[in-house]
Amino acid sequence: TADSGGRAVPIQLSTLDETVPADTRVGVAKVDVEGHEMAVLRGAARLLERRAIRDWVYEDLAPQPSPVQALLRARGYSIFTLQTHRRGPGIRPSEGAAEPADLQHNFLATLDPARAQARLSAPGWQVLSTGGT
């Protein structure tokens, strides 16, 4: 940054609606914006409306249920809390009620909950797997 003696680098901002072509379908979108999830979702209003993104993976540190969760639910998404187990990753439904404070704050919002549950039910970790979509 300029404050610490670095040089300023101009960047161009764009919304997901402006960036993703109108006829594109997206399997997974990972959002990691440190508290600015609502701004990202507002910039993806058309994508959300036409249900163009099947799965959103995001961190949400706000008390649950949060405005992010409410918006995604209103657009037809099922919300799951992502979990890590020794036997592999997992998910559990996020009921929308207040979550215990000690839980992770990583979520999956999906238009296809049966697919998500099936994909994450097998024990073990997979990296770079080509088994399915």
Coordinates of C-alpha atoms in Angstrom, one line a residue:
T1 CA 0.0 0.0 0.0
A2 CA 1.0 3.6 -0.4
D3 CA 1.0 4.0 3.4
S4 CA 3.7 1.5 3.9
G5 CA 5.9 2.7 1.0
G6 CA 4.5 0.4 -1.6
R7 CA 3.2 1.6 -4.9
A8 CA -0.5 1.8 -5.7
V9 CA -1.8 -0.6 -8.3
P10 CA -5.0 0.3 -10.0
I11 CA -7.6 -2.5 -10.2
Q12 CA -10.8 -2.8 -12.2
L13 CA -13.9 -4.0 -10.3
S14 CA -16.6 -6.0 -11.9
T15 CA -19.7 -7.9 -10.7
L16 CA -20.3 -11.5 -11.4
D17 CA -23.3 -10.6 -13.5
E18 CA -21.0 -8.5 -15.7
T19 CA -18.3 -11.1 -15.8
V20 CA -20.1 -14.4 -16.3
P21 CA -21.7 -14.7 -19.8
A22 CA -25.5 -14.9 -19.8
D23 CA -25.7 -18.4 -21.2
T24 CA -23.1 -19.9 -18.8
R25 CA -23.9 -22.5 -16.1
V26 CA -21.5 -22.7 -13.2
G27 CA -21.0 -25.8 -11.0
V28 CA -19.3 -24.3 -8.0
A29 CA -18.5 -20.7 -7.0
K30 CA -16.2 -20.2 -4.0
V31 CA -16.7 -16.9 -2.3
D32 CA -13.9 -15.8 0.1
V33 CA -14.3 -12.1 0.7
E34 CA -13.9 -11.6 4.4
G35 CA -17.4 -10.3 5.3
H36 CA -18.4 -8.9 2.0
E37 CA -20.5 -11.8 0.9
M38 CA -23.7 -9.8 0.5
A39 CA -22.0 -7.4 -1.9
V40 CA -20.9 -10.3 -4.0
L41 CA -24.4 -11.8 -4.0
R42 CA -25.9 -8.4 -4.9
G43 CA -23.5 -8.3 -7.9
A44 CA -24.8 -11.8 -8.9
A45 CA -28.5 -11.0 -8.8
R46 CA -29.2 -12.2 -12.3
L47 CA -27.1 -15.3 -11.8
L48 CA -29.1 -16.1 -8.7
E49 CA -32.4 -15.3 -10.4
R50 CA -31.8 -17.7 -13.2
R51 CA -30.2 -20.3 -10.9
A52 CA -27.1 -20.4 -13.0
I53 CA -24.8 -21.4 -10.2
R54 CA -25.5 -24.8 -8.7
D55 CA -23.3 -24.6 -5.6
W56 CA -21.9 -21.7 -3.6
V57 CA -19.1 -22.4 -1.0
Y58 CA -18.6 -19.5 1.4
E59 CA -17.5 -18.4 4.8
D60 CA -20.0 -16.5 6.9
L61 CA -18.9 -15.3 10.3
A62 CA -22.1 -13.5 11.1
P63 CA -24.5 -15.0 13.6
Q64 CA -26.7 -17.6 12.0
P65 CA -29.2 -17.4 10.3
S66 CA -27.4 -14.5 8.6
P67 CA -28.6 -12.2 5.8
V68 CA -26.5 -14.2 3.4
Q69 CA -28.2 -17.4 4.4
A70 CA -31.6 -15.7 4.1
L71 CA -30.9 -14.4 0.6
L72 CA -29.7 -17.8 -0.7
R73 CA -32.6 -19.7 0.9
A74 CA -35.0 -17.2 -0.8
R75 CA -33.4 -18.1 -4.1
G76 CA -34.1 -21.8 -3.6
Y77 CA -30.8 -22.9 -2.1
S78 CA -30.4 -25.5 0.6
I79 CA -27.8 -24.5 3.2
F80 CA -25.4 -27.0 4.7
T81 CA -22.6 -26.4 7.3
L82 CA -19.3 -27.9 6.0
Q83 CA -17.5 -30.2 8.4
T84 CA -14.2 -31.8 8.6
H85 CA -13.8 -35.3 10.0
R86 CA -10.9 -37.7 10.2
R87 CA -12.7 -39.9 7.7
G88 CA -13.2 -37.1 5.3
P89 CA -15.3 -34.0 4.6
G90 CA -19.0 -33.9 5.5
I91 CA -22.0 -31.7 5.6
R92 CA -25.0 -31.3 7.9
P93 CA -28.1 -29.3 7.2
S94 CA -28.0 -25.7 8.6
E95 CA -31.4 -25.4 10.0
G96 CA -31.4 -21.6 10.0
A97 CA -31.6 -21.6 13.8
A98 CA -28.8 -20.0 15.8
E99 CA -25.6 -22.2 15.3
P100 CA -23.5 -23.1 18.4
A101 CA -20.5 -20.7 18.6
D102 CA -17.9 -23.5 18.4
L103 CA -19.0 -24.6 14.9
Q104 CA -17.0 -23.8 11.8
H105 CA -18.4 -21.0 9.7
N106 CA -18.1 -22.6 6.3
F107 CA -21.2 -23.3 4.3
L108 CA -22.4 -24.9 1.1
A109 CA -25.5 -23.4 -0.6
T110 CA -26.8 -25.8 -3.2
L111 CA -29.6 -26.2 -5.7
D112 CA -29.1 -30.0 -5.6
P113 CA -29.0 -31.1 -2.0
A114 CA -29.3 -34.8 -2.9
R115 CA -26.2 -34.6 -5.1
A116 CA -24.2 -32.8 -2.4
Q117 CA -25.1 -35.3 0.2
A118 CA -24.3 -38.2 -2.1
R119 CA -20.9 -36.7 -3.1
L120 CA -19.9 -36.1 0.5
S121 CA -21.2 -39.3 2.1
A122 CA -18.4 -41.6 1.0
P123 CA -15.6 -41.9 3.6
G124 CA -12.2 -40.7 2.7
W125 CA -10.6 -37.6 1.1
Q126 CA -10.3 -37.2 -2.7
V127 CA -8.1 -34.8 -4.5
L128 CA -8.2 -34.1 -8.2
S129 CA -10.8 -36.9 -8.7
T130 CA -12.4 -37.2 -12.1
G131 CA -15.2 -39.4 -10.8
G132 CA -18.4 -37.6 -11.7
T133 CA -19.6 -34.0 -11.9

